[in-house]
PDB file of C-alpha atoms in Angstrom:
ATOM      1  CA  UNK A1283     -34.143 -20.010 -39.582  1.00  0.00           C
ATOM      2  CA  UNK A1284     -36.025 -23.251 -40.455  1.00  0.00           C
ATOM      3  CA  UNK A1285     -39.298 -24.286 -39.650  1.00  0.00           C
ATOM      4  CA  UNK A1286     -38.400 -26.283 -36.377  1.00  0.00           C
ATOM      5  CA  UNK A1287     -36.041 -23.677 -34.880  1.00  0.00           C
ATOM      6  CA  UNK A1288     -38.604 -21.257 -35.636  1.00  0.00           C
ATOM      7  CA  UNK A1289     -41.109 -23.112 -33.696  1.00  0.00           C
ATOM      8  CA  UNK A1290     -39.000 -23.909 -30.746  1.00  0.00           C
ATOM      9  CA  UNK A1291     -38.426 -20.130 -30.577  1.00  0.00           C
ATOM     10  CA  UNK A1292     -41.600 -19.229 -30.740  1.00  0.00           C
ATOM     11  CA  UNK A1293     -42.370 -21.652 -28.212  1.00  0.00           C
ATOM     12  CA  UNK A1294     -40.209 -20.603 -25.589  1.00  0.00           C
ATOM     13  CA  UNK A1295     -41.203 -16.446 -26.244  1.00  0.00           C
ATOM     14  CA  UNK A1296     -44.917 -17.972 -25.569  1.00  0.00           C
ATOM     15  CA  UNK A1297     -43.423 -19.295 -22.410  1.00  0.00           C
ATOM     16  CA  UNK A1298     -41.759 -16.566 -21.124  1.00  0.00           C
ATOM     17  CA  UNK A1299     -44.504 -14.343 -21.265  1.00  0.00           C
ATOM     18  CA  UNK A1300     -46.388 -16.773 -19.432  1.00  0.00           C
ATOM     19  CA  UNK A1301     -43.904 -17.125 -16.873  1.00  0.00           C
ATOM     20  CA  UNK A1302     -43.680 -12.861 -16.509  1.00  0.00           C
ATOM     21  CA  UNK A1303     -47.841 -13.135 -16.400  1.00  0.00           C
ATOM     22  CA  UNK A1304     -47.252 -14.914 -12.974  1.00  0.00           C
ATOM     23  CA  UNK A1305     -44.588 -12.735 -11.813  1.00  0.00           C
ATOM     24  CA  UNK A1306     -46.658  -9.378 -12.345  1.00  0.00           C
ATOM     25  CA  UNK A1307     -49.527 -11.048 -10.636  1.00  0.00           C
ATOM     26  CA  UNK A1308     -47.820 -11.832  -7.837  1.00  0.00           C
ATOM     27  CA  UNK A1309     -46.169  -8.195  -7.504  1.00  0.00           C
ATOM     28  CA  UNK A1310     -49.644  -6.954  -7.918  1.00  0.00           C
ATOM     29  CA  UNK A1311     -49.803  -5.788 -11.452  1.00  0.00           C
ATOM     30  CA  UNK A1312     -53.213  -7.552 -12.564  1.00  0.00           C
ATOM     31  CA  UNK A1313     -53.324  -5.057 -15.416  1.00  0.00           C
ATOM     32  CA  UNK A1314     -49.744  -6.003 -16.737  1.00  0.00           C
ATOM     33  CA  UNK A1315     -50.323  -9.671 -15.894  1.00  0.00           C
ATOM     34  CA  UNK A1316     -53.500  -9.971 -17.924  1.00  0.00           C
ATOM     35  CA  UNK A1317     -51.884  -7.951 -20.946  1.00  0.00           C
ATOM     36  CA  UNK A1318     -48.607  -9.975 -21.527  1.00  0.00           C
ATOM     37  CA  UNK A1319     -50.638 -13.386 -20.570  1.00  0.00           C
ATOM     38  CA  UNK A1320     -52.962 -12.134 -23.147  1.00  0.00           C
ATOM     39  CA  UNK A1321     -50.167 -11.281 -26.034  1.00  0.00           C
ATOM     40  CA  UNK A1322     -48.533 -14.252 -24.900  1.00  0.00           C
ATOM     41  CA  UNK A1323     -51.590 -16.492 -26.273  1.00  0.00           C
ATOM     42  CA  UNK A1324     -52.140 -14.463 -29.114  1.00  0.00           C
ATOM     43  CA  UNK A1325     -49.706 -12.239 -30.910  1.00  0.00           C
ATOM     44  CA  UNK A1326     -49.137 -13.938 -34.049  1.00  0.00           C
ATOM     45  CA  UNK A1327     -46.562 -12.845 -37.023  1.00  0.00           C
ATOM     46  CA  UNK A1328     -48.965 -10.653 -38.934  1.00  0.00           C
ATOM     47  CA  UNK A1329     -47.216  -7.823 -37.763  1.00  0.00           C
ATOM     48  CA  UNK A1330     -43.342  -6.615 -37.552  1.00  0.00           C
ATOM     49  CA  UNK A1331     -43.645  -6.721 -33.925  1.00  0.00           C
ATOM     50  CA  UNK A1332     -45.267 -10.378 -33.951  1.00  0.00           C
ATOM     51  CA  UNK A1333     -41.983 -11.415 -36.074  1.00  0.00           C
ATOM     52  CA  UNK A1334     -39.490  -9.567 -33.993  1.00  0.00           C
ATOM     53  CA  UNK A1335     -41.110 -10.823 -30.867  1.00  0.00           C
ATOM     54  CA  UNK A1336     -41.480 -14.400 -31.579  1.00  0.00           C
ATOM     55  CA  UNK A1337     -38.046 -14.826 -33.431  1.00  0.00           C
ATOM     56  CA  UNK A1338     -36.270 -13.044 -30.540  1.00  0.00           C
ATOM     57  CA  UNK A1339     -33.026 -14.132 -30.630  1.00  0.00           C
ATOM     58  CA  UNK A1340     -31.656 -14.326 -26.753  1.00  0.00           C
ATOM     59  CA  UNK A1341     -33.092 -15.547 -24.028  1.00  0.00           C
ATOM     60  CA  UNK A1342     -36.546 -13.689 -23.509  1.00  0.00           C
ATOM     61  CA  UNK A1343     -37.301 -14.391 -20.083  1.00  0.00           C
ATOM     62  CA  UNK A1344     -37.282 -11.591 -17.132  1.00  0.00           C
ATOM     63  CA  UNK A1345     -33.267 -13.083 -16.452  1.00  0.00           C
ATOM     64  CA  UNK A1346     -32.662 -12.364 -19.770  1.00  0.00           C
ATOM     65  CA  UNK A1347     -33.966  -9.621 -22.517  1.00  0.00           C
ATOM     66  CA  UNK A1348     -37.385  -9.171 -20.554  1.00  0.00           C
ATOM     67  CA  UNK A1349     -39.347  -9.089 -23.985  1.00  0.00           C
ATOM     68  CA  UNK A1350     -42.528  -9.084 -22.749  1.00  0.00           C
ATOM     69  CA  UNK A1351     -41.975  -6.017 -20.496  1.00  0.00           C
ATOM     70  CA  UNK A1352     -40.451  -4.405 -23.524  1.00  0.00           C
ATOM     71  CA  UNK A1353     -43.540  -4.992 -25.636  1.00  0.00           C
ATOM     72  CA  UNK A1354     -45.883  -3.693 -22.354  1.00  0.00           C
ATOM     73  CA  UNK A1355     -43.935  -0.967 -21.815  1.00  0.00           C
ATOM     74  CA  UNK A1356     -43.842  -0.001 -25.501  1.00  0.00           C
ATOM     75  CA  UNK A1357     -47.505  -0.056 -25.507  1.00  0.00           C
ATOM     76  CA  UNK A1358     -47.587   2.260 -22.315  1.00  0.00           C
ATOM     77  CA  UNK A1359     -45.220   4.882 -23.808  1.00  0.00           C
ATOM     78  CA  UNK A1360     -47.410   5.067 -26.596  1.00  0.00           C
ATOM     79  CA  UNK A1361     -51.077   5.094 -24.769  1.00  0.00           C
ATOM     80  CA  UNK A1362     -49.648   7.764 -22.140  1.00  0.00           C
ATOM     81  CA  UNK A1363     -48.502   9.667 -25.337  1.00  0.00           C
ATOM     82  CA  UNK A1364     -52.116   9.751 -26.411  1.00  0.00           C
ATOM     83  CA  UNK A1365     -50.882   7.705 -29.336  1.00  0.00           C
ATOM     84  CA  UNK A1366     -53.337   4.892 -28.715  1.00  0.00           C
ATOM     85  CA  UNK A1367     -56.828   6.356 -27.664  1.00  0.00           C
ATOM     86  CA  UNK A1368     -58.490   2.828 -28.160  1.00  0.00           C
ATOM     87  CA  UNK A1369     -56.461   0.848 -25.751  1.00  0.00           C
ATOM     88  CA  UNK A1370     -55.812   4.029 -23.489  1.00  0.00           C
ATOM     89  CA  UNK A1371     -58.968   3.674 -22.551  1.00  0.00           C
ATOM     90  CA  UNK A1372     -58.889   0.454 -20.695  1.00  0.00           C
ATOM     91  CA  UNK A1373     -55.245   1.363 -18.857  1.00  0.00           C
ATOM     92  CA  UNK A1374     -55.929   2.639 -15.076  1.00  0.00           C
ATOM     93  CA  UNK A1375     -57.474   4.200 -13.710  1.00  0.00           C
ATOM     94  CA  UNK A1376     -60.458   2.721 -15.391  1.00  0.00           C
ATOM     95  CA  UNK A1377     -61.819  -0.226 -14.427  1.00  0.00           C
ATOM     96  CA  UNK A1378     -59.516  -3.391 -14.845  1.00  0.00           C
ATOM     97  CA  UNK A1379     -60.587  -5.297 -18.176  1.00  0.00           C
ATOM     98  CA  UNK A1380     -60.953  -8.756 -18.825  1.00  0.00           C
ATOM     99  CA  UNK A1381     -57.920 -10.640 -20.533  1.00  0.00           C
ATOM    100  CA  UNK A1382     -59.821 -11.229 -23.702  1.00  0.00           C
ATOM    101  CA  UNK A1383     -60.908  -7.377 -23.994  1.00  0.00           C
ATOM    102  CA  UNK A1384     -57.320  -6.463 -23.236  1.00  0.00           C
ATOM    103  CA  UNK A1385     -55.752  -8.303 -25.513  1.00  0.00           C
ATOM    104  CA  UNK A1386     -57.935  -7.488 -28.461  1.00  0.00           C
ATOM    105  CA  UNK A1387     -57.294  -3.548 -27.823  1.00  0.00           C
ATOM    106  CA  UNK A1388     -53.516  -4.355 -27.578  1.00  0.00           C
ATOM    107  CA  UNK A1389     -53.152  -6.253 -30.601  1.00  0.00           C
ATOM    108  CA  UNK A1390     -55.237  -3.356 -32.596  1.00  0.00           C
ATOM    109  CA  UNK A1391     -53.027  -1.172 -31.267  1.00  0.00           C
ATOM    110  CA  UNK A1392     -49.875  -2.907 -32.739  1.00  0.00           C
ATOM    111  CA  UNK A1393     -51.637  -3.003 -36.147  1.00  0.00           C
ATOM    112  CA  UNK A1394     -51.759   0.697 -35.450  1.00  0.00           C
ATOM    113  CA  UNK A1395     -48.481   1.792 -34.174  1.00  0.00           C
ATOM    114  CA  UNK A1396     -46.375  -1.420 -35.443  1.00  0.00           C
ATOM    115  CA  UNK A1397     -43.014   0.585 -36.642  1.00  0.00           C
ATOM    116  CA  UNK A1398     -43.191   2.342 -33.653  1.00  0.00           C
ATOM    117  CA  UNK A1399     -43.627  -0.476 -31.192  1.00  0.00           C
ATOM    118  CA  UNK A1400     -40.395  -2.223 -32.870  1.00  0.00           C
ATOM    119  CA  UNK A1401     -38.589   0.701 -32.008  1.00  0.00           C
ATOM    120  CA  UNK A1402     -39.530  -0.032 -27.966  1.00  0.00           C
ATOM    121  CA  UNK A1403     -38.348  -3.692 -28.341  1.00  0.00           C
ATOM    122  CA  UNK A1404     -34.742  -2.547 -28.861  1.00  0.00           C
ATOM    123  CA  UNK A1405     -34.788  -0.372 -25.212  1.00  0.00           C
ATOM    124  CA  UNK A1406     -33.983  -3.200 -21.943  1.00  0.00           C
ATOM    125  CA  UNK A1407     -36.668  -2.151 -19.487  1.00  0.00           C
ATOM    126  CA  UNK A1408     -35.428   0.626 -16.869  1.00  0.00           C
ATOM    127  CA  UNK A1409     -37.747   1.757 -13.772  1.00  0.00           C
ATOM    128  CA  UNK A1410     -34.858   3.298 -11.842  1.00  0.00           C
ATOM    129  CA  UNK A1411     -37.230   2.535  -8.511  1.00  0.00           C
ATOM    130  CA  UNK A1412     -36.338   5.401  -5.915  1.00  0.00           C
ATOM    131  CA  UNK A1413     -37.869   3.673  -2.928  1.00  0.00           C
ATOM    132  CA  UNK A1414     -34.914   1.726  -2.724  1.00  0.00           C
ATOM    133  CA  UNK A1415     -33.445   4.981  -1.270  1.00  0.00           C
ATOM    134  CA  UNK A1416     -35.470   4.561   1.905  1.00  0.00           C
ATOM    135  CA  UNK A1417     -32.952   1.711   2.734  1.00  0.00           C
ATOM    136  CA  UNK A1418     -29.825   3.791   1.740  1.00  0.00           C
ATOM    137  CA  UNK A1419     -30.580   7.162   3.479  1.00  0.00           C
ATOM    138  CA  UNK A1420     -30.321   6.023   7.035  1.00  0.00           C
ATOM    139  CA  UNK A1421     -26.837   4.394   6.006  1.00  0.00           C
ATOM    140  CA  UNK A1422     -25.765   7.672   4.572  1.00  0.00           C
ATOM    141  CA  UNK A1423     -26.583   9.238   7.705  1.00  0.00           C
ATOM    142  CA  UNK A1424     -24.738   6.799   9.246  1.00  0.00           C
ATOM    143  CA  UNK A1425     -21.562   7.549   7.458  1.00  0.00           C
ATOM    144  CA  UNK A1426     -21.884  10.932   8.042  1.00  0.00           C
ATOM    145  CA  UNK A1427     -22.634  10.557  11.714  1.00  0.00           C
ATOM    146  CA  UNK A1428     -18.959   8.653  11.947  1.00  0.00           C
ATOM    147  CA  UNK A1429     -17.129  10.579   9.424  1.00  0.00           C
ATOM    148  CA  UNK A1430     -18.028  13.781   9.869  1.00  0.00           C
ATOM    149  CA  UNK A1431     -17.854  14.577   6.240  1.00  0.00           C
ATOM    150  CA  UNK A1432     -20.040  15.503   3.511  1.00  0.00           C
ATOM    151  CA  UNK A1433     -20.305  12.414   0.848  1.00  0.00           C
ATOM    152  CA  UNK A1434     -19.484  11.788  -2.655  1.00  0.00           C
ATOM    153  CA  UNK A1435     -21.791   9.388  -4.016  1.00  0.00           C
ATOM    154  CA  UNK A1436     -21.477   6.443  -6.582  1.00  0.00           C
ATOM    155  CA  UNK A1437     -23.948   3.999  -8.096  1.00  0.00           C
ATOM    156  CA  UNK A1438     -23.407   1.228 -10.039  1.00  0.00           C
ATOM    157  CA  UNK A1439     -26.545  -0.195 -12.748  1.00  0.00           C
ATOM    158  CA  UNK A1440     -27.698   3.469 -11.977  1.00  0.00           C
ATOM    159  CA  UNK A1441     -29.978   3.532 -15.039  1.00  0.00           C
ATOM    160  CA  UNK A1442     -30.841   7.735 -14.958  1.00  0.00           C
ATOM    161  CA  UNK A1443     -29.380   8.094 -11.263  1.00  0.00           C
ATOM    162  CA  UNK A1444     -32.584   8.845  -9.844  1.00  0.00           C
ATOM    163  CA  UNK A1445     -31.372   7.157  -6.499  1.00  0.00           C
ATOM    164  CA  UNK A1446     -27.966   9.173  -6.460  1.00  0.00           C
ATOM    165  CA  UNK A1447     -30.653  11.878  -5.035  1.00  0.00           C
ATOM    166  CA  UNK A1448     -31.593  10.215  -1.486  1.00  0.00           C
ATOM    167  CA  UNK A1449     -30.908  13.831   0.144  1.00  0.00           C
ATOM    168  CA  UNK A1450     -33.683  15.405  -2.206  1.00  0.00           C
ATOM    169  CA  UNK A1451     -36.386  12.952  -0.485  1.00  0.00           C
ATOM    170  CA  UNK A1452     -38.483  13.193   2.199  1.00  0.00           C
ATOM    171  CA  UNK A1453     -38.623  10.059   4.606  1.00  0.00           C
ATOM    172  CA  UNK A1454     -41.256   8.899   7.329  1.00  0.00           C
ATOM    173  CA  UNK A1455     -39.876   6.291   9.527  1.00  0.00           C
ATOM    174  CA  UNK A1456     -42.245   5.630  12.437  1.00  0.00           C
ATOM    175  CA  UNK A1457     -43.236   9.046  14.187  1.00  0.00           C
ATOM    176  CA  UNK A1458     -39.674  10.729  12.752  1.00  0.00           C
ATOM    177  CA  UNK A1459     -39.374  12.587   9.591  1.00  0.00           C
ATOM    178  CA  UNK A1460     -36.070  13.091   7.473  1.00  0.00           C
ATOM    179  CA  UNK A1461     -34.887  14.438   4.202  1.00  0.00           C
ATOM    180  CA  UNK A1462     -35.902  17.278   2.370  1.00  0.00           C
ATOM    181  CA  UNK A1463     -39.005  19.227   3.329  1.00  0.00           C
ATOM    182  CA  UNK A1464     -41.741  19.265   0.864  1.00  0.00           C
ATOM    183  CA  UNK A1465     -40.142  16.821  -1.524  1.00  0.00           C
ATOM    184  CA  UNK A1466     -42.275  15.672  -4.626  1.00  0.00           C
ATOM    185  CA  UNK A1467     -40.816  12.100  -3.182  1.00  0.00           C
ATOM    186  CA  UNK A1468     -42.146  10.841   0.244  1.00  0.00           C
ATOM    187  CA  UNK A1469     -41.020   7.460   0.819  1.00  0.00           C
ATOM    188  CA  UNK A1470     -42.732   5.569   3.999  1.00  0.00           C
ATOM    189  CA  UNK A1471     -40.650   2.984   4.879  1.00  0.00           C
ATOM    190  CA  UNK A1472     -41.560   0.089   7.250  1.00  0.00           C
ATOM    191  CA  UNK A1473     -39.526   0.385  10.246  1.00  0.00           C
ATOM    192  CA  UNK A1474     -38.642  -1.496  13.111  1.00  0.00           C
ATOM    193  CA  UNK A1475     -35.754  -1.356  16.077  1.00  0.00           C
ATOM    194  CA  UNK A1476     -33.854   2.060  17.061  1.00  0.00           C
ATOM    195  CA  UNK A1477     -34.377   4.958  14.254  1.00  0.00           C
ATOM    196  CA  UNK A1478     -31.194   5.937  12.029  1.00  0.00           C
ATOM    197  CA  UNK A1479     -28.895   8.060  14.056  1.00  0.00           C
ATOM    198  CA  UNK A1480     -26.644  10.944  12.454  1.00  0.00           C
ATOM    199  CA  UNK A1481     -27.289  14.372  10.508  1.00  0.00           C
ATOM    200  CA  UNK A1482     -28.946  15.076   7.272  1.00  0.00           C
ATOM    201  CA  UNK A1483     -25.706  14.048   5.052  1.00  0.00           C
ATOM    202  CA  UNK A1484     -24.379  16.914   2.649  1.00  0.00           C
ATOM    203  CA  UNK A1485     -23.897  15.238  -0.966  1.00  0.00           C
ATOM    204  CA  UNK A1486     -20.965  17.056  -2.716  1.00  0.00           C
ATOM    205  CA  UNK A1487     -20.992  14.601  -6.185  1.00  0.00           C
ATOM    206  CA  UNK A1488     -23.110  12.129  -7.847  1.00  0.00           C
ATOM    207  CA  UNK A1489     -21.834   9.528 -10.056  1.00  0.00           C
ATOM    208  CA  UNK A1490     -22.810   6.393 -11.843  1.00  0.00           C
ATOM    209  CA  UNK A1491     -22.492   3.822 -14.557  1.00  0.00           C
ATOM    210  CA  UNK A1492     -25.023   1.708 -16.297  1.00  0.00           C
ATOM    211  CA  UNK A1493     -24.439  -0.402 -19.449  1.00  0.00           C
ATOM    212  CA  UNK A1494     -27.442   1.330 -20.981  1.00  0.00           C
ATOM    213  CA  UNK A1495     -28.020   4.770 -19.195  1.00  0.00           C
ATOM    214  CA  UNK A1496     -30.593   6.624 -19.352  1.00  0.00           C
ATOM    215  CA  UNK A1497     -30.589  11.061 -18.990  1.00  0.00           C
ATOM    216  CA  UNK A1498     -33.255  12.862 -17.315  1.00  0.00           C
ATOM    217  CA  UNK A1499     -32.085  15.764 -19.566  1.00  0.00           C
ATOM    218  CA  UNK A1500     -33.892  13.639 -22.460  1.00  0.00           C
ATOM    219  CA  UNK A1501     -37.267  13.693 -23.222  1.00  0.00           C
ATOM    220  CA  UNK A1502     -37.511  10.157 -24.826  1.00  0.00           C
ATOM    221  CA  UNK A1503     -35.656   8.846 -21.628  1.00  0.00           C
ATOM    222  CA  UNK A1504     -38.013  10.521 -19.037  1.00  0.00           C
ATOM    223  CA  UNK A1505     -40.843   9.110 -21.192  1.00  0.00           C
ATOM    224  CA  UNK A1506     -39.129   5.573 -21.231  1.00  0.00           C
ATOM    225  CA  UNK A1507     -38.509   5.745 -17.200  1.00  0.00           C
ATOM    226  CA  UNK A1508     -42.295   6.259 -16.597  1.00  0.00           C
ATOM    227  CA  UNK A1509     -43.549   3.640 -19.151  1.00  0.00           C
ATOM    228  CA  UNK A1510     -41.656   0.663 -18.096  1.00  0.00           C
ATOM    229  CA  UNK A1511     -43.416   1.206 -14.415  1.00  0.00           C
ATOM    230  CA  UNK A1512     -46.684  -0.711 -14.510  1.00  0.00           C
ATOM    231  CA  UNK A1513     -49.713   1.509 -15.013  1.00  0.00           C
ATOM    232  CA  UNK A1514     -51.677  -0.093 -11.960  1.00  0.00           C
ATOM    233  CA  UNK A1515     -49.146   1.076  -9.381  1.00  0.00           C
ATOM    234  CA  UNK A1516     -49.852   4.905  -9.589  1.00  0.00           C
ATOM    235  CA  UNK A1517     -47.755   5.315  -6.373  1.00  0.00           C
ATOM    236  CA  UNK A1518     -44.393   3.730  -8.084  1.00  0.00           C
ATOM    237  CA  UNK A1519     -45.489   6.027 -11.307  1.00  0.00           C
ATOM    238  CA  UNK A1520     -45.632   9.163  -9.023  1.00  0.00           C
ATOM    239  CA  UNK A1521     -42.046   8.538  -7.139  1.00  0.00           C
ATOM    240  CA  UNK A1522     -40.333   8.282 -10.418  1.00  0.00           C
ATOM    241  CA  UNK A1523     -41.897  11.503 -11.798  1.00  0.00           C
ATOM    242  CA  UNK A1524     -41.260  13.059  -8.910  1.00  0.00           C
ATOM    243  CA  UNK A1525     -37.534  11.979  -8.766  1.00  0.00           C
ATOM    244  CA  UNK A1526     -37.396  12.701 -12.399  1.00  0.00           C
ATOM    245  CA  UNK A1527     -38.273  16.619 -11.660  1.00  0.00           C
ATOM    246  CA  UNK A1528     -35.781  16.716  -8.475  1.00  0.00           C
ATOM    247  CA  UNK A1529     -32.623  15.483 -11.209  1.00  0.00           C
ATOM    248  CA  UNK A1530     -33.585  17.636 -14.362  1.00  0.00           C
ATOM    249  CA  UNK A1531     -32.197  20.566 -13.330  1.00  0.00           C
ATOM    250  CA  UNK A1532     -28.741  19.027 -12.532  1.00  0.00           C
ATOM    251  CA  UNK A1533     -28.586  15.513 -14.400  1.00  0.00           C
ATOM    252  CA  UNK A1534     -25.751  13.107 -12.887  1.00  0.00           C
ATOM    253  CA  UNK A1535     -23.152  11.775 -14.688  1.00  0.00           C
ATOM    254  CA  UNK A1536     -24.057   8.163 -15.872  1.00  0.00           C
ATOM    255  CA  UNK A1537     -20.977   6.748 -17.744  1.00  0.00           C
ATOM    256  CA  UNK A1538     -21.795   3.612 -20.234  1.00  0.00           C
ATOM    257  CA  UNK A1539     -19.749   1.166 -18.645  1.00  0.00           C
ATOM    258  CA  UNK A1540     -19.530  -2.532 -17.192  1.00  0.00           C
ATOM    259  CA  UNK A1541     -20.089  -2.024 -13.036  1.00  0.00           C
ATOM    260  CA  UNK A1542     -17.032  -4.312 -12.543  1.00  0.00           C
ATOM    261  CA  UNK A1543     -14.521  -1.918 -15.040  1.00  0.00           C
ATOM    262  CA  UNK A1544     -16.024   1.276 -13.858  1.00  0.00           C
ATOM    263  CA  UNK A1545     -15.742   0.656 -10.118  1.00  0.00           C
ATOM    264  CA  UNK A1546     -11.654  -0.120 -10.922  1.00  0.00           C
ATOM    265  CA  UNK A1547     -11.046   3.071 -12.941  1.00  0.00           C
ATOM    266  CA  UNK A1548     -13.161   5.448 -11.061  1.00  0.00           C
ATOM    267  CA  UNK A1549     -13.657   4.357  -7.312  1.00  0.00           C
ATOM    268  CA  UNK A1550     -10.049   3.017  -7.406  1.00  0.00           C
ATOM    269  CA  UNK A1551      -8.293   6.393  -8.216  1.00  0.00           C
ATOM    270  CA  UNK A1552      -7.040   9.183  -6.045  1.00  0.00           C
ATOM    271  CA  UNK A1553      -9.968  10.165  -3.912  1.00  0.00           C
ATOM    272  CA  UNK A1554     -10.719  13.908  -3.328  1.00  0.00           C
ATOM    273  CA  UNK A1555     -10.071  15.420  -0.370  1.00  0.00           C
ATOM    274  CA  UNK A1556     -12.630  16.998   2.518  1.00  0.00           C
ATOM    275  CA  UNK A1557     -15.323  14.164   1.360  1.00  0.00           C
ATOM    276  CA  UNK A1558     -15.872  10.244   2.012  1.00  0.00           C
ATOM    277  CA  UNK A1559     -16.827   8.035  -0.943  1.00  0.00           C
ATOM    278  CA  UNK A1560     -19.827   5.904  -0.814  1.00  0.00           C
ATOM    279  CA  UNK A1561     -20.639   3.224  -3.584  1.00  0.00           C
TER     280      UNK A1561
END
């Protein structure tokens, strides 16, 4: 890559970090906003991490390879592991640090764990947000009500398949409670209108697909699922940790496949008897 092309690539990457910082702030994570804002301005080529990020060959923004979130996830994962104590002491629940202080600590951490962070950059961010089950579960209740059958669940873009366990979560809607009593995952959707109608659905099979699937049976994959959740959003971290523990005893089958091809091959095949398929 010649100098002009390298500079153009670096400018594009730094701009994507600035955009990501704005979105993190809008979505309620000032910690991640300050982290990626500072790194987008100060990261240089003195480390393998800096070289890889600033020379990123693909689209670096959130609609592409989400490079800023890859780097933030790697730092969060290593900080949670105890690998970066200097940086970890700035993470929540500690007070929100100033951007300059956080950036300096993050750059020091990159120098300290350069090779490990480069490895993290290979992974696309996956958060597997289970709060969406608060919308899915009432629909499953309705399907069970209208068919009188147990359900076979299928999910595209499933990540580790945590949303294939909606029957294992507890839901509080208005003054009603649905789902699994005592569940470590409690969802509190804002609900208006008539409450859901139907029985608690019986789910007899769970299967999904993802281009880069994760497995709750793999400790490294579990670490990544939590690391990509923004560290100043403890409710989201608690949800994903609870969902992981629910899924671990019987991990769902998640195929490495493109969604369209998978749906044609799996959903388009002969259906099992005595159950209704829900995609």
